[in-house]
Amino acid sequence: MKQKQQTNTGELGFHERIQQELSCYPVKTIHEDGSVTTQQVKDPYFLINDSWNVGFVGDIKQFVEMMENYKETAQNIYFRLTNPMVNLEVKYVCYHQLFNDKWSLSSVFGKQATNLRKLTRFINEKYPTLQSLIDLDIEKAEREWLFWLHEQGFQTQRILHHGKYTGKSSVANFLRFIYSNFSVLTDTREEWDKDRWDVRVLYDKYGIGYNKSRSDYHLDFTKIEQGNMRGQVKKYIKQRLLSKNNFSWGTAREYLKYLPEFLSFVFSLEPKWDDLKGLKRSHMEQYIQLLHEYAKSNLRRKDAHPERYITEGLKIIGKFLEDIQKYEYDIAPEKHVRLLLFPEDKPKRRKKSIDQIEHIPEFVLEQLFTHINDLHKDVIPVILVAFKTGLRISDVLGLTLDCLERLNGKYSIVTDIEKTYVKGHRIPIDEELANILAVLIHKSKENSNQDNNPEGFIFIRYRGARKGRPYSQGWVRNRLNEFAKEKNIVDENGNLFNIKTHKFRHTYAVKMLNSGVDILTVQELLAHASPEMTLRYAKLLDDTKRKAFESVINHGVFSFDLNGDVQEIKAGEDIPQDILQALWQDHKLNAMDNPYGTCHARLNGNCPYMEAPPCLTCNSGSPCKDLAIGFSELDVEKYEMHIKTTKRAKEVAEHHGREDMAEKHERNLQRYQGILANIREGHVIFGRQDRMTRKQGVKNG
């Protein structure tokens, strides 16, 4: 369907405004303190000339350094479209790409000049009477453009990502690129009024945050075909974004993934509607069926999760309907959302098995770090930071020049965590990583100014389409997997290992737990909003240790016979599962050790001697009359062990809700601590002083 561009012409027509803008050009001066000043030079060179020369552009101050490194043989880019207004419009797009640093000199006078020659031929042949790019039916024109390129023998596709995917070639994209950019440049409406929002504009004007390491900058509302509904959805998304209350740009993109399909489906059932007032449970039941059909037929990725897709869709639609009722939108359903969607509509989500937590095994890490110096030089420090901090790749790429801190001789990275809204998150790092970051920070400071790095990123693009923003996540991921293929980094089965950047975060968590770091500390280091994910890491660790434990057990096990003698269980005999489980519990909870081994009854709080230690209670609840503590040099170690095991027994009892047992353990703990405090000072404790006196024949006075 042809879409007309709405353009705010103001007092001048937009062609007149284009001519005014092309009658001068900006010259940037970068000062020693990094500040930038811009001066407009009145010179109609780019307006009146249909051939732009690289020498002229290279003399403009901001292009001088680029010109010194210019290697292309091409010297000119030509604008030869038949209609002078269309020619002006194409110039205008190229002018902005050049002076906004989206295209380098090599790109303008090389690849883009070649693409423009082909597009000029196509438009002059197929659209000789075209008055403006805005008059194009872009869908129809693009189909004709691709067919024309194919007939001329030009390549329209390119292979992406090691031959797995195909995409349009640069020249195939060129018509759409020129058309889209011209549409954006000439649409001077408020961003909220447009049907396609650019988050970069909203960030500059309203502070709407976004993930700067991604390349998807737009929200496209054109997929909502019903005009009234499109306006209402835009109003809703704007309200949620401006509230900045757990509704991010990424969340908005998720809403735009489900809402257009939902609305299109409802209006296909009710073509006379222009709102949702009459929405009934029967409509929702049909939509739920559609979600299931789509999830079954279209989610083909290896890691696809149909239940999650359905649940997320129902969650978003439910929240939208609930909110428009709460905000009293005119389009809101009359029937309350609680009667339209029920909790049981959401399928029970299958949790990944513990083995599916995608950390990077040691076998793969060894290969990775053996060849790390062959990885792209800009990616190496990104991977090292991810591996040594557990930061998400978006947070790594978002690190700024002030992130490195030194306190009491120890280094930390301090940064904001966007996903969980944590400000000033601190992660301790080793000196090696601190030194690497210090070098990168120094290099970035030397090369940065307010023009090319206004927000002070470390992993920054100084020019090109991403100027002023960090490396893209996709670029890092592609470099990493090209490296894995080149170096044949494989898993233990010999299969090429797919190194996802998020796997470094999982690997960091597992390594922390393996090193004995407690789970709450790991949760804090990872800035998890809740302990749920951290607990899954701990379960993975427990499962790994269990397998290693069973391997040791199978190596050789002995048992006590009826006479209390040690007897070997023959190799190959099956060990009963309950015995294996008990042994594992002993191994896992080794703080339950007593002076003789590890007690199963103590673990469950069922040992009568744990509740009332015999030597201290056998005399009608009092210590044995013949007990003396402190003579043996090992007594201190004995009571240290008693205290350790009693503390653990108390924790186990509290965990299982056995407050009665916990109280008894606490009484024992206080008694042990009192004894230990005395014998550590060299004192001796006797069971009964009067009994000792009588043994010595001393009479009471």
Tab-separated table of C-alpha atoms in Angstrom, residues 286-565:
chain	number	residue	atom	x	y	z
A	286	GLN	CA	-9.716	-17.527	19.539
A	287	TYR	CA	-6.641	-15.313	19.954
A	288	ILE	CA	-5.109	-17.798	22.414
A	289	GLN	CA	-5.646	-20.531	19.835
A	290	LEU	CA	-3.909	-18.365	17.221
A	291	LEU	CA	-0.912	-17.840	19.549
A	292	HIS	CA	-0.570	-21.585	20.023
A	293	GLU	CA	-0.787	-22.234	16.278
A	294	TYR	CA	1.845	-19.589	15.562
A	295	ALA	CA	4.190	-20.841	18.280
A	296	LYS	CA	3.879	-24.401	16.976
A	297	SER	CA	4.461	-23.560	13.312
A	298	ASN	CA	6.790	-20.569	13.214
A	299	LEU	CA	9.250	-20.760	16.116
A	300	ARG	CA	11.952	-22.776	14.396
A	301	ARG	CA	15.093	-21.698	16.233
A	302	LYS	CA	16.943	-24.390	18.162
A	303	ASP	CA	16.463	-22.473	21.421
A	304	ALA	CA	12.831	-21.533	20.681
A	305	HIS	CA	10.517	-21.555	23.681
A	306	PRO	CA	6.836	-21.748	22.547
A	307	GLU	CA	5.379	-21.627	26.070
A	308	ARG	CA	7.366	-18.505	26.851
A	309	TYR	CA	6.233	-16.878	23.588
A	310	ILE	CA	2.572	-17.544	24.405
A	311	THR	CA	2.887	-16.484	28.036
A	312	GLU	CA	4.688	-13.278	27.105
A	313	GLY	CA	2.045	-12.445	24.502
A	314	LEU	CA	-0.844	-12.951	26.929
A	315	LYS	CA	1.000	-10.994	29.622
A	316	ILE	CA	1.499	-8.005	27.290
A	317	ILE	CA	-2.040	-8.061	25.888
A	318	GLY	CA	-3.487	-8.450	29.384
A	319	LYS	CA	-1.450	-5.544	30.738
A	320	PHE	CA	-2.422	-3.338	27.791
A	321	LEU	CA	-6.145	-4.068	28.231
A	322	GLU	CA	-5.916	-3.606	32.001
A	323	ASP	CA	-4.133	-0.278	31.639
A	324	ILE	CA	-6.437	1.244	29.041
A	325	GLN	CA	-9.343	0.352	31.343
A	326	LYS	CA	-7.548	1.932	34.313
A	327	TYR	CA	-6.650	5.057	32.321
A	328	GLU	CA	-10.257	5.212	30.994
A	329	TYR	CA	-9.352	5.190	27.309
A	330	ASP	CA	-12.390	5.507	25.036
A	331	ILE	CA	-11.352	2.331	23.211
A	332	ALA	CA	-11.183	0.183	26.379
A	333	PRO	CA	-13.245	-3.026	26.648
A	334	GLU	CA	-16.449	-2.705	28.664
A	335	LYS	CA	-15.955	-6.183	30.137
A	336	HIS	CA	-13.252	-6.180	32.841
A	337	VAL	CA	-9.970	-7.751	31.791
A	338	ARG	CA	-10.278	-10.300	34.634
A	339	LEU	CA	-13.226	-11.769	32.718
A	340	LEU	CA	-11.358	-11.712	29.392
A	341	LEU	CA	-8.128	-13.440	30.411
A	342	PHE	CA	-7.592	-15.952	33.208
A	343	PRO	CA	-4.339	-16.999	34.895
A	344	GLU	CA	-4.787	-20.563	33.620
A	345	ASP	CA	-4.680	-19.283	30.016
A	346	LYS	CA	-0.910	-18.997	30.338
A	347	PRO	CA	0.806	-22.335	29.733
A	348	LYS	CA	3.067	-23.654	32.428
A	349	ARG	CA	6.566	-22.717	31.340
A	350	ARG	CA	9.067	-25.478	30.901
A	351	LYS	CA	12.182	-24.660	32.828
A	352	LYS	CA	15.464	-25.459	31.226
A	353	SER	CA	17.212	-28.418	32.723
A	354	ILE	CA	20.265	-27.614	34.780
A	355	ASP	CA	22.485	-28.951	31.994
A	356	GLN	CA	21.016	-26.295	29.659
A	357	ILE	CA	22.528	-23.385	31.598
A	358	GLU	CA	24.907	-22.374	28.874
A	359	HIS	CA	28.225	-21.744	30.545
A	360	ILE	CA	31.487	-22.313	28.701
A	361	PRO	CA	33.175	-25.577	29.764
A	362	GLU	CA	36.828	-25.575	30.782
A	363	PHE	CA	37.600	-27.677	27.709
A	364	VAL	CA	36.409	-24.804	25.479
A	365	LEU	CA	37.864	-22.023	27.620
A	366	GLU	CA	41.304	-23.584	27.318
A	367	GLN	CA	41.077	-23.440	23.505
A	368	LEU	CA	39.670	-19.925	23.567
A	369	PHE	CA	42.440	-18.469	25.703
A	370	THR	CA	45.147	-20.423	23.888
A	371	HIS	CA	44.265	-18.489	20.728
A	372	ILE	CA	42.920	-15.287	22.318
A	373	ASN	CA	45.600	-13.099	20.723
A	374	ASP	CA	44.292	-14.065	17.273
A	375	LEU	CA	40.852	-12.652	18.066
A	376	HIS	CA	40.054	-9.183	16.662
A	377	LYS	CA	42.105	-6.738	18.745
A	378	ASP	CA	39.055	-4.625	19.663
A	379	VAL	CA	37.079	-7.673	20.827
A	380	ILE	CA	39.776	-9.163	23.111
A	381	PRO	CA	39.282	-6.671	25.978
A	382	VAL	CA	35.487	-6.920	25.652
A	383	ILE	CA	35.677	-10.681	26.184
A	384	LEU	CA	38.153	-10.361	29.050
A	385	VAL	CA	35.875	-7.913	30.868
A	386	ALA	CA	32.825	-10.153	30.326
A	387	PHE	CA	34.729	-13.231	31.522
A	388	LYS	CA	36.198	-11.578	34.628
A	389	THR	CA	33.158	-9.567	35.754
A	390	GLY	CA	30.049	-11.493	34.683
A	391	LEU	CA	28.590	-8.297	33.204
A	392	ARG	CA	26.042	-8.634	30.424
A	393	ILE	CA	27.503	-7.727	27.041
A	394	SER	CA	25.327	-4.580	26.920
A	395	ASP	CA	26.808	-3.431	30.243
A	396	VAL	CA	30.364	-4.245	29.135
A	397	LEU	CA	29.964	-2.198	25.962
A	398	GLY	CA	28.339	0.585	27.984
A	399	LEU	CA	31.332	1.062	30.318
A	400	THR	CA	32.457	4.682	30.548
A	401	LEU	CA	35.768	6.410	31.182
A	402	ASP	CA	35.040	6.808	34.910
A	403	CYS	CA	34.200	3.129	35.583
A	404	LEU	CA	37.580	2.100	37.072
A	405	GLU	CA	37.999	2.765	40.799
A	406	ARG	CA	40.817	2.008	43.248
A	407	LEU	CA	40.109	1.758	46.967
A	408	ASN	CA	42.602	0.537	49.581
A	409	GLY	CA	44.825	-0.795	46.832
A	410	LYS	CA	42.009	-2.890	45.323
A	411	TYR	CA	40.397	-2.257	41.927
A	412	SER	CA	36.711	-2.345	41.037
A	413	ILE	CA	34.487	-1.597	38.076
A	414	VAL	CA	31.604	0.691	39.024
A	415	THR	CA	28.756	1.006	36.528
A	416	ASP	CA	24.972	1.205	36.215
A	417	ILE	CA	23.102	-1.995	35.345
A	418	GLU	CA	20.364	-1.057	32.897
A	419	LYS	CA	18.306	-4.260	32.951
A	420	THR	CA	17.749	-4.383	36.710
A	421	TYR	CA	17.934	-0.610	37.296
A	422	VAL	CA	20.926	-0.843	39.650
A	423	LYS	CA	22.924	2.380	40.010
A	424	GLY	CA	26.611	2.347	40.910
A	425	HIS	CA	27.024	-1.444	40.854
A	426	ARG	CA	30.511	-2.411	42.034
A	427	ILE	CA	32.450	-5.503	40.895
A	428	PRO	CA	35.950	-6.280	42.226
A	429	ILE	CA	38.514	-7.078	39.521
A	430	ASP	CA	42.123	-8.244	39.493
A	431	GLU	CA	45.082	-6.001	38.762
A	432	GLU	CA	45.637	-7.518	35.308
A	433	LEU	CA	42.173	-6.481	34.113
A	434	ALA	CA	42.541	-3.104	35.841
A	435	ASN	CA	45.745	-2.470	33.865
A	436	ILE	CA	44.019	-3.383	30.589
A	437	LEU	CA	41.118	-1.040	31.347
A	438	ALA	CA	43.497	1.749	32.364
A	439	VAL	CA	45.237	1.545	28.969
A	440	LEU	CA	41.888	1.531	27.116
A	441	ILE	CA	40.618	4.486	29.145
A	442	HIS	CA	43.798	6.442	28.433
A	443	LYS	CA	43.521	5.674	24.708
A	444	SER	CA	39.859	6.667	24.616
A	445	LYS	CA	40.527	9.944	26.423
A	446	GLU	CA	43.240	10.806	23.904
A	447	ASN	CA	40.961	10.159	20.920
A	448	SER	CA	37.660	11.440	22.317
A	449	ASN	CA	35.977	14.820	22.185
A	450	GLN	CA	32.466	16.169	22.539
A	451	ASP	CA	31.795	15.445	18.879
A	452	ASN	CA	32.857	11.792	18.582
A	453	ASN	CA	32.330	10.527	22.155
A	454	PRO	CA	30.089	12.901	24.116
A	455	GLU	CA	29.064	10.244	26.673
A	456	GLY	CA	32.607	8.999	27.320
A	457	PHE	CA	32.394	5.321	26.315
A	458	ILE	CA	35.464	3.070	26.373
A	459	PHE	CA	34.500	0.717	23.529
A	460	ILE	CA	33.560	3.511	21.145
A	461	ARG	CA	33.100	4.134	17.427
A	462	TYR	CA	34.660	7.492	16.541
A	463	ARG	CA	33.137	7.773	13.060
A	464	GLY	CA	30.655	6.164	10.727
A	465	ALA	CA	27.012	5.221	11.280
A	466	ARG	CA	27.667	4.377	14.948
A	467	LYS	CA	29.699	7.494	15.685
A	468	GLY	CA	29.519	8.334	19.404
A	469	ARG	CA	28.079	4.922	20.319
A	470	PRO	CA	29.721	1.675	21.476
A	471	TYR	CA	30.494	-1.346	19.308
A	472	SER	CA	27.309	-3.197	18.435
A	473	GLN	CA	26.591	-6.484	20.188
A	474	GLY	CA	26.069	-8.171	16.835
A	475	TRP	CA	29.507	-7.097	15.608
A	476	VAL	CA	31.180	-8.521	18.729
A	477	ARG	CA	29.209	-11.763	18.429
A	478	ASN	CA	30.080	-12.185	14.743
A	479	ARG	CA	33.806	-11.534	15.304
A	480	LEU	CA	33.818	-14.049	18.148
A	481	ASN	CA	32.187	-16.829	16.141
A	482	GLU	CA	34.304	-16.157	13.054
A	483	PHE	CA	37.277	-16.621	15.368
A	484	ALA	CA	35.805	-19.861	16.786
A	485	LYS	CA	35.366	-21.257	13.291
A	486	GLU	CA	38.824	-20.167	12.147
A	487	LYS	CA	40.513	-21.749	15.199
A	488	ASN	CA	38.172	-24.779	15.221
A	489	ILE	CA	37.109	-24.286	18.836
A	490	VAL	CA	35.040	-27.381	19.578
A	491	ASP	CA	33.226	-29.032	22.457
A	492	GLU	CA	34.207	-32.424	23.892
A	493	ASN	CA	32.232	-34.165	21.130
A	494	GLY	CA	34.228	-32.397	18.437
A	495	ASN	CA	31.367	-30.084	17.395
A	496	LEU	CA	32.050	-26.418	16.675
A	497	PHE	CA	31.217	-24.472	19.847
A	498	ASN	CA	28.779	-21.576	19.466
A	499	ILE	CA	30.245	-18.870	21.730
A	500	LYS	CA	27.344	-16.661	22.763
A	501	THR	CA	28.469	-13.578	24.651
A	502	HIS	CA	25.977	-14.219	27.472
A	503	LYS	CA	27.680	-17.539	28.192
A	504	PHE	CA	30.565	-15.615	29.758
A	505	ARG	CA	28.150	-14.352	32.407
A	506	HIS	CA	27.007	-17.882	33.221
A	507	THR	CA	30.627	-19.019	33.294
A	508	TYR	CA	31.549	-16.284	35.757
A	509	ALA	CA	28.736	-17.342	38.094
A	510	VAL	CA	29.704	-21.003	38.040
A	511	LYS	CA	33.368	-20.170	38.644
A	512	MET	CA	32.470	-17.996	41.635
A	513	LEU	CA	30.415	-20.767	43.208
A	514	ASN	CA	33.120	-23.328	42.436
A	515	SER	CA	35.572	-21.102	44.285
A	516	GLY	CA	33.445	-21.198	47.426
A	517	VAL	CA	31.779	-17.790	47.108
A	518	ASP	CA	28.408	-17.875	48.892
A	519	ILE	CA	25.252	-17.573	46.846
A	520	LEU	CA	24.171	-14.178	48.205
A	521	THR	CA	27.532	-12.697	47.227
A	522	VAL	CA	27.180	-14.163	43.729
A	523	GLN	CA	23.684	-12.677	43.489
A	524	GLU	CA	25.131	-9.301	44.473
A	525	LEU	CA	28.030	-9.543	41.998
A	526	LEU	CA	25.664	-10.408	39.144
A	527	ALA	CA	23.140	-7.728	40.197
A	528	HIS	CA	20.306	-10.225	39.912
A	529	ALA	CA	16.975	-8.678	40.847
A	530	SER	CA	16.027	-11.886	42.680
A	531	PRO	CA	17.922	-14.979	43.856
A	532	GLU	CA	16.034	-17.300	41.473
A	533	MET	CA	18.601	-17.285	38.669
A	534	THR	CA	21.495	-17.391	41.121
A	535	LEU	CA	19.961	-20.478	42.741
A	536	ARG	CA	19.919	-22.172	39.330
A	537	TYR	CA	23.661	-21.612	39.084
A	538	ALA	CA	24.051	-23.135	42.548
A	539	LYS	CA	21.993	-26.157	41.445
A	540	LEU	CA	24.271	-26.571	38.449
A	541	LEU	CA	27.280	-26.456	40.747
A	542	ASP	CA	25.680	-29.018	43.071
A	543	ASP	CA	24.953	-31.311	40.127
A	544	THR	CA	28.550	-31.002	38.884
A	545	LYS	CA	29.967	-31.788	42.309
A	546	ARG	CA	27.576	-34.722	42.688
A	547	LYS	CA	28.881	-36.319	39.482
A	548	ALA	CA	32.472	-35.854	40.625
A	549	PHE	CA	31.571	-37.307	44.039
A	550	GLU	CA	29.955	-40.388	42.521
A	551	SER	CA	33.056	-40.921	40.416
A	552	VAL	CA	35.176	-40.999	43.594
A	553	ILE	CA	32.696	-43.283	45.367
A	554	ASN	CA	32.771	-45.795	42.522
A	555	HIS	CA	36.543	-45.917	42.792
A	556	GLY	CA	36.403	-47.683	46.148
A	557	VAL	CA	33.869	-47.970	48.989
A	558	PHE	CA	34.129	-49.758	52.348
A	559	SER	CA	31.490	-50.543	54.951
A	560	PHE	CA	31.320	-51.604	58.627
A	561	ASP	CA	30.144	-55.219	59.107
A	562	LEU	CA	28.064	-56.466	62.037
A	563	ASN	CA	31.157	-56.761	64.204
A	564	GLY	CA	32.164	-53.169	63.453
A	565	ASP	CA	35.094	-54.230	61.284
